mmCIF file of N, CA and C in Angstrom:
data_model
loop_
_atom_site.group_PDB
_atom_site.id
_atom_site.type_symbol
_atom_site.label_atom_id
_atom_site.label_comp_id
_atom_site.label_asym_id
_atom_site.label_seq_id
_atom_site.Cartn_x
_atom_site.Cartn_y
_atom_site.Cartn_z
ATOM 1 N N GLU A 1 0.958 -1.101 0.160
ATOM 2 C CA GLU A 1 -0.072 -0.084 0.188
ATOM 3 C C GLU A 1 0.834 1.220 -0.006
ATOM 4 N N LEU A 2 0.736 2.164 -0.945
ATOM 5 C CA LEU A 2 1.398 3.300 -1.032
ATOM 6 C C LEU A 2 0.757 4.180 -0.054
ATOM 7 N N GLN A 3 1.819 5.228 0.478
ATOM 8 C CA GLN A 3 1.606 6.174 1.789
ATOM 9 C C GLN A 3 1.623 7.299 1.248
ATOM 10 N N ASN A 4 1.579 7.797 0.132
ATOM 11 C CA ASN A 4 1.731 9.219 -0.241
ATOM 12 C C ASN A 4 1.530 9.253 -1.564
ATOM 13 N N ASP A 5 1.140 10.277 -2.369
ATOM 14 C CA ASP A 5 0.913 10.475 -3.530
ATOM 15 C C ASP A 5 2.057 10.626 -4.421
ATOM 16 N N VAL A 6 2.925 10.309 -3.890
ATOM 17 C CA VAL A 6 4.697 10.405 -4.617
ATOM 18 C C VAL A 6 4.661 9.143 -5.471
ATOM 19 N N GLY A 7 4.022 8.234 -5.009
ATOM 20 C CA GLY A 7 4.282 6.581 -5.404
ATOM 21 C C GLY A 7 5.582 6.021 -4.626
ATOM 22 N N PHE A 8 5.784 6.838 -3.376
ATOM 23 C CA PHE A 8 7.073 5.494 -2.903
ATOM 24 C C PHE A 8 6.689 4.887 -1.429
ATOM 25 N N ASP A 9 6.702 3.460 -1.181
ATOM 26 C CA ASP A 9 6.315 3.338 0.172
ATOM 27 C C ASP A 9 7.243 4.207 1.319
ATOM 28 N N HIS A 10 6.506 4.259 2.457
ATOM 29 C CA HIS A 10 6.752 4.238 3.604
ATOM 30 C C HIS A 10 7.914 4.112 4.249
ATOM 31 N N GLY A 11 8.889 4.767 4.368
ATOM 32 C CA GLY A 11 10.341 4.238 4.763
ATOM 33 C C GLY A 11 11.010 3.821 3.713
ATOM 34 N N SER A 12 10.631 3.879 2.392
ATOM 35 C CA SER A 12 11.723 3.682 1.332
ATOM 36 C C SER A 12 12.606 3.895 1.488
ATOM 37 N N THR A 13 13.710 3.261 0.557
ATOM 38 C CA THR A 13 15.267 3.991 0.276
ATOM 39 C C THR A 13 15.105 4.295 -1.425
ATOM 40 N N ILE A 14 15.904 5.245 -1.620
ATOM 41 C CA ILE A 14 15.489 5.548 -3.153
ATOM 42 C C ILE A 14 16.902 5.855 -3.541
ATOM 43 N N LEU A 15 17.402 5.153 -4.510
ATOM 44 C CA LEU A 15 18.818 5.564 -5.257
ATOM 45 C C LEU A 15 18.232 5.826 -6.556
ATOM 46 N N ILE A 16 19.422 7.266 -6.985
ATOM 47 C CA ILE A 16 18.992 7.901 -8.189
ATOM 48 C C ILE A 16 20.786 8.012 -8.495
ATOM 49 N N SER A 17 20.623 7.129 -9.895
ATOM 50 C CA SER A 17 22.068 7.039 -10.069
ATOM 51 C C SER A 17 21.864 7.510 -11.829
ATOM 52 N N GLY A 18 22.869 7.772 -12.371
ATOM 53 C CA GLY A 18 23.701 8.270 -13.621
ATOM 54 C C GLY A 18 24.626 8.883 -13.829
ATOM 55 N N ALA A 19 24.493 9.301 -15.227
ATOM 56 C CA ALA A 19 25.798 9.985 -15.937
ATOM 57 C C ALA A 19 25.963 11.417 -14.879
ATOM 58 N N PRO A 20 27.366 11.645 -15.100
ATOM 59 C CA PRO A 20 27.463 13.261 -14.751
ATOM 60 C C PRO A 20 26.673 14.347 -15.350
ATOM 61 N N GLY A 21 26.415 15.129 -14.744
ATOM 62 C CA GLY A 21 25.409 16.169 -15.548
ATOM 63 C C GLY A 21 23.938 16.154 -15.810
ATOM 64 N N LEU A 22 23.482 14.774 -15.183
ATOM 65 C CA LEU A 22 22.329 14.711 -16.003
ATOM 66 C C LEU A 22 21.165 15.050 -14.919
ATOM 67 N N GLY A 23 21.662 15.591 -13.986
ATOM 68 C CA GLY A 23 20.878 16.885 -12.858
ATOM 69 C C GLY A 23 20.602 15.550 -11.234
ATOM 70 N N ARG A 24 20.968 14.505 -11.402
ATOM 71 C CA ARG A 24 20.925 13.610 -10.091
ATOM 72 C C ARG A 24 20.893 14.631 -8.852
ATOM 73 N N THR A 25 21.625 15.595 -8.944
ATOM 74 C CA THR A 25 21.751 16.596 -7.315
ATOM 75 C C THR A 25 20.237 17.236 -7.402
ATOM 76 N N VAL A 26 19.949 18.040 -8.544
ATOM 77 C CA VAL A 26 18.995 18.857 -8.504
ATOM 78 C C VAL A 26 17.538 17.761 -8.158
ATOM 79 N N VAL A 27 17.475 16.848 -8.830
ATOM 80 C CA VAL A 27 16.456 15.949 -8.453
ATOM 81 C C VAL A 27 16.344 15.521 -7.177
ATOM 82 N N ALA A 28 17.186 14.827 -6.631
ATOM 83 C CA ALA A 28 17.434 14.549 -4.914
ATOM 84 C C ALA A 28 16.773 15.617 -3.914
ATOM 85 N N LEU A 29 17.805 16.648 -4.467
ATOM 86 C CA LEU A 29 17.524 17.733 -3.213
ATOM 87 C C LEU A 29 16.206 18.507 -3.370
ATOM 88 N N SER A 30 15.464 18.571 -4.565
ATOM 89 C CA SER A 30 13.938 18.908 -4.832
ATOM 90 C C SER A 30 13.105 17.986 -4.079
ATOM 91 N N MET A 31 13.833 16.429 -4.465
ATOM 92 C CA MET A 31 12.960 15.564 -3.578
ATOM 93 C C MET A 31 12.931 15.862 -1.706
ATOM 94 N N VAL A 32 13.991 15.878 -1.792
ATOM 95 C CA VAL A 32 13.990 16.479 -0.299
ATOM 96 C C VAL A 32 13.628 17.180 0.223
ATOM 97 N N ARG A 33 13.417 18.723 -0.478
ATOM 98 C CA ARG A 33 12.659 20.018 0.211
ATOM 99 C C ARG A 33 11.528 19.472 0.360
ATOM 100 N N SER A 34 11.253 18.972 -0.892
ATOM 101 C CA SER A 34 9.484 18.244 -1.032
ATOM 102 C C SER A 34 9.027 17.543 0.129
ATOM 103 N N LEU A 35 9.816 16.722 0.427
ATOM 104 C CA LEU A 35 9.575 15.747 1.643
ATOM 105 C C LEU A 35 9.362 16.477 2.839
ATOM 106 N N LEU A 36 10.472 17.529 3.092
ATOM 107 C CA LEU A 36 10.358 17.978 4.465
ATOM 108 C C LEU A 36 9.259 19.203 4.513
ATOM 109 N N PHE A 37 8.962 19.544 3.670
ATOM 110 C CA PHE A 37 7.861 20.571 3.805
ATOM 111 C C PHE A 37 6.599 19.637 3.847
ATOM 112 N N GLN A 38 6.303 18.887 3.010
ATOM 113 C CA GLN A 38 5.065 18.037 2.723
ATOM 114 C C GLN A 38 5.016 17.251 4.119
ATOM 115 N N TYR A 39 5.774 16.332 4.844
ATOM 116 C CA TYR A 39 5.794 15.919 6.083
ATOM 117 C C TYR A 39 6.167 16.786 7.210
ATOM 118 N N GLN A 40 6.610 18.034 7.442
ATOM 119 C CA GLN A 40 6.822 18.944 8.266
ATOM 120 C C GLN A 40 7.853 18.216 9.254
ATOM 121 N N ARG A 41 8.892 17.596 8.597
ATOM 122 C CA ARG A 41 9.994 17.046 9.015
ATOM 123 C C ARG A 41 11.168 17.965 9.185
ATOM 124 N N SER A 42 11.999 17.752 10.116
ATOM 125 C CA SER A 42 13.066 18.631 10.442
ATOM 126 C C SER A 42 14.219 17.671 9.990
ATOM 127 N N LYS A 43 14.037 16.582 10.024
ATOM 128 C CA LYS A 43 15.323 15.739 9.350
ATOM 129 C C LYS A 43 14.910 15.029 8.027
ATOM 130 N N LEU A 44 15.647 14.465 7.560
ATOM 131 C CA LEU A 44 15.936 13.488 6.395
ATOM 132 C C LEU A 44 17.275 13.138 5.861
ATOM 133 N N TYR A 45 17.292 12.105 5.413
ATOM 134 C CA TYR A 45 18.962 11.792 5.230
ATOM 135 C C TYR A 45 19.212 11.747 3.874
ATOM 136 N N TYR A 46 20.273 12.281 3.585
ATOM 137 C CA TYR A 46 20.726 12.190 2.077
ATOM 138 C C TYR A 46 22.098 11.659 2.491
ATOM 139 N N ILE A 47 22.327 10.740 1.769
ATOM 140 C CA ILE A 47 23.574 10.134 1.519
ATOM 141 C C ILE A 47 24.128 10.274 0.026
ATOM 142 N N THR A 48 25.354 10.516 0.113
ATOM 143 C CA THR A 48 26.155 10.983 -1.565
ATOM 144 C C THR A 48 27.595 10.268 -1.179
ATOM 145 N N THR A 49 28.496 9.706 -2.248
ATOM 146 C CA THR A 49 29.479 9.487 -1.683
ATOM 147 C C THR A 49 30.173 10.318 -2.724
ATOM 148 N N GLU A 50 29.471 11.453 -3.578
ATOM 149 C CA GLU A 50 30.646 12.616 -4.089
ATOM 150 C C GLU A 50 30.363 13.508 -4.041
ATOM 151 N N MET A 51 29.906 14.258 -2.932
ATOM 152 C CA MET A 51 29.753 15.570 -2.514
ATOM 153 C C MET A 51 29.846 15.857 -1.319
ATOM 154 N N THR A 52 30.755 16.916 -0.380
ATOM 155 C CA THR A 52 30.666 16.994 0.648
ATOM 156 C C THR A 52 29.535 17.766 1.127
ATOM 157 N N ARG A 53 29.245 18.088 2.404
ATOM 158 C CA ARG A 53 28.359 18.603 3.085
ATOM 159 C C ARG A 53 28.179 20.343 2.913
ATOM 160 N N GLU A 54 29.167 21.033 2.687
ATOM 161 C CA GLU A 54 29.151 22.268 2.172
ATOM 162 C C GLU A 54 29.232 22.222 0.717
ATOM 163 N N SER A 55 29.635 21.073 -0.144
ATOM 164 C CA SER A 55 29.192 21.491 -1.565
ATOM 165 C C SER A 55 27.585 21.664 -1.651
ATOM 166 N N LEU A 56 27.296 20.216 -0.969
ATOM 167 C CA LEU A 56 25.547 19.995 -1.244
ATOM 168 C C LEU A 56 24.898 21.647 -0.387
ATOM 169 N N GLU A 57 25.391 22.422 0.777
ATOM 170 C CA GLU A 57 24.385 23.417 1.089
ATOM 171 C C GLU A 57 25.060 24.592 0.358
ATOM 172 N N ARG A 58 25.692 24.422 -0.556
ATOM 173 C CA ARG A 58 26.185 25.343 -1.371
ATOM 174 C C ARG A 58 25.116 25.133 -2.708
ATOM 175 N N ARG A 59 24.959 24.102 -3.242
ATOM 176 C CA ARG A 59 24.076 23.952 -4.091
ATOM 177 C C ARG A 59 22.874 24.365 -3.796
ATOM 178 N N TYR A 60 22.246 23.988 -2.516
ATOM 179 C CA TYR A 60 20.982 24.228 -2.211
ATOM 180 C C TYR A 60 20.797 25.528 -2.060
ATOM 181 N N ARG A 61 21.520 26.081 -1.420
ATOM 182 C CA ARG A 61 21.385 27.860 -1.677
ATOM 183 C C ARG A 61 21.387 28.572 -2.724
ATOM 184 N N ASN A 62 22.354 28.027 -3.906
ATOM 185 C CA ASN A 62 22.083 28.364 -5.017
ATOM 186 C C ASN A 62 20.951 28.159 -6.109
ATOM 187 N N TYR A 63 20.230 27.322 -5.367
ATOM 188 C CA TYR A 63 18.772 27.335 -6.053
ATOM 189 C C TYR A 63 17.402 28.074 -5.367
ATOM 190 N N GLY A 64 18.153 28.872 -4.030
ATOM 191 C CA GLY A 64 17.402 29.499 -3.714
ATOM 192 C C GLY A 64 16.545 28.992 -2.457
ATOM 193 N N TRP A 65 16.884 27.795 -2.119
ATOM 194 C CA TRP A 65 16.614 27.177 -0.761
ATOM 195 C C TRP A 65 16.913 27.626 0.509
ATOM 196 N N PHE A 66 16.626 27.701 1.400
ATOM 197 C CA PHE A 66 16.966 28.375 2.900
ATOM 198 C C PHE A 66 17.510 26.354 3.057
ATOM 199 N N VAL A 67 19.008 26.959 3.853
ATOM 200 C CA VAL A 67 19.284 26.168 4.625
ATOM 201 C C VAL A 67 19.776 26.070 6.259
ATOM 202 N N LYS A 68 18.966 25.353 7.054
ATOM 203 C CA LYS A 68 19.077 25.613 8.058
ATOM 204 C C LYS A 68 20.696 25.191 8.486
ATOM 205 N N GLU A 69 21.142 26.451 9.513
ATOM 206 C CA GLU A 69 22.387 25.790 9.943
ATOM 207 C C GLU A 69 22.559 24.981 11.169
#
């Protein structure tokens, strides 16, 4: 049974893969932002093997999104 209109089961782990430059990060950060607002959460785990926390925060700010310190 799906728990939301996004089409993911509650508690799912989602892997986004693809070649460099295809927009994986923007898709993932957009999903994180939407899920945080939709479910009014203060935390969501985002795991990457390619980017540091600082570079993710910088990218998030570049999109005009707020990053809580």
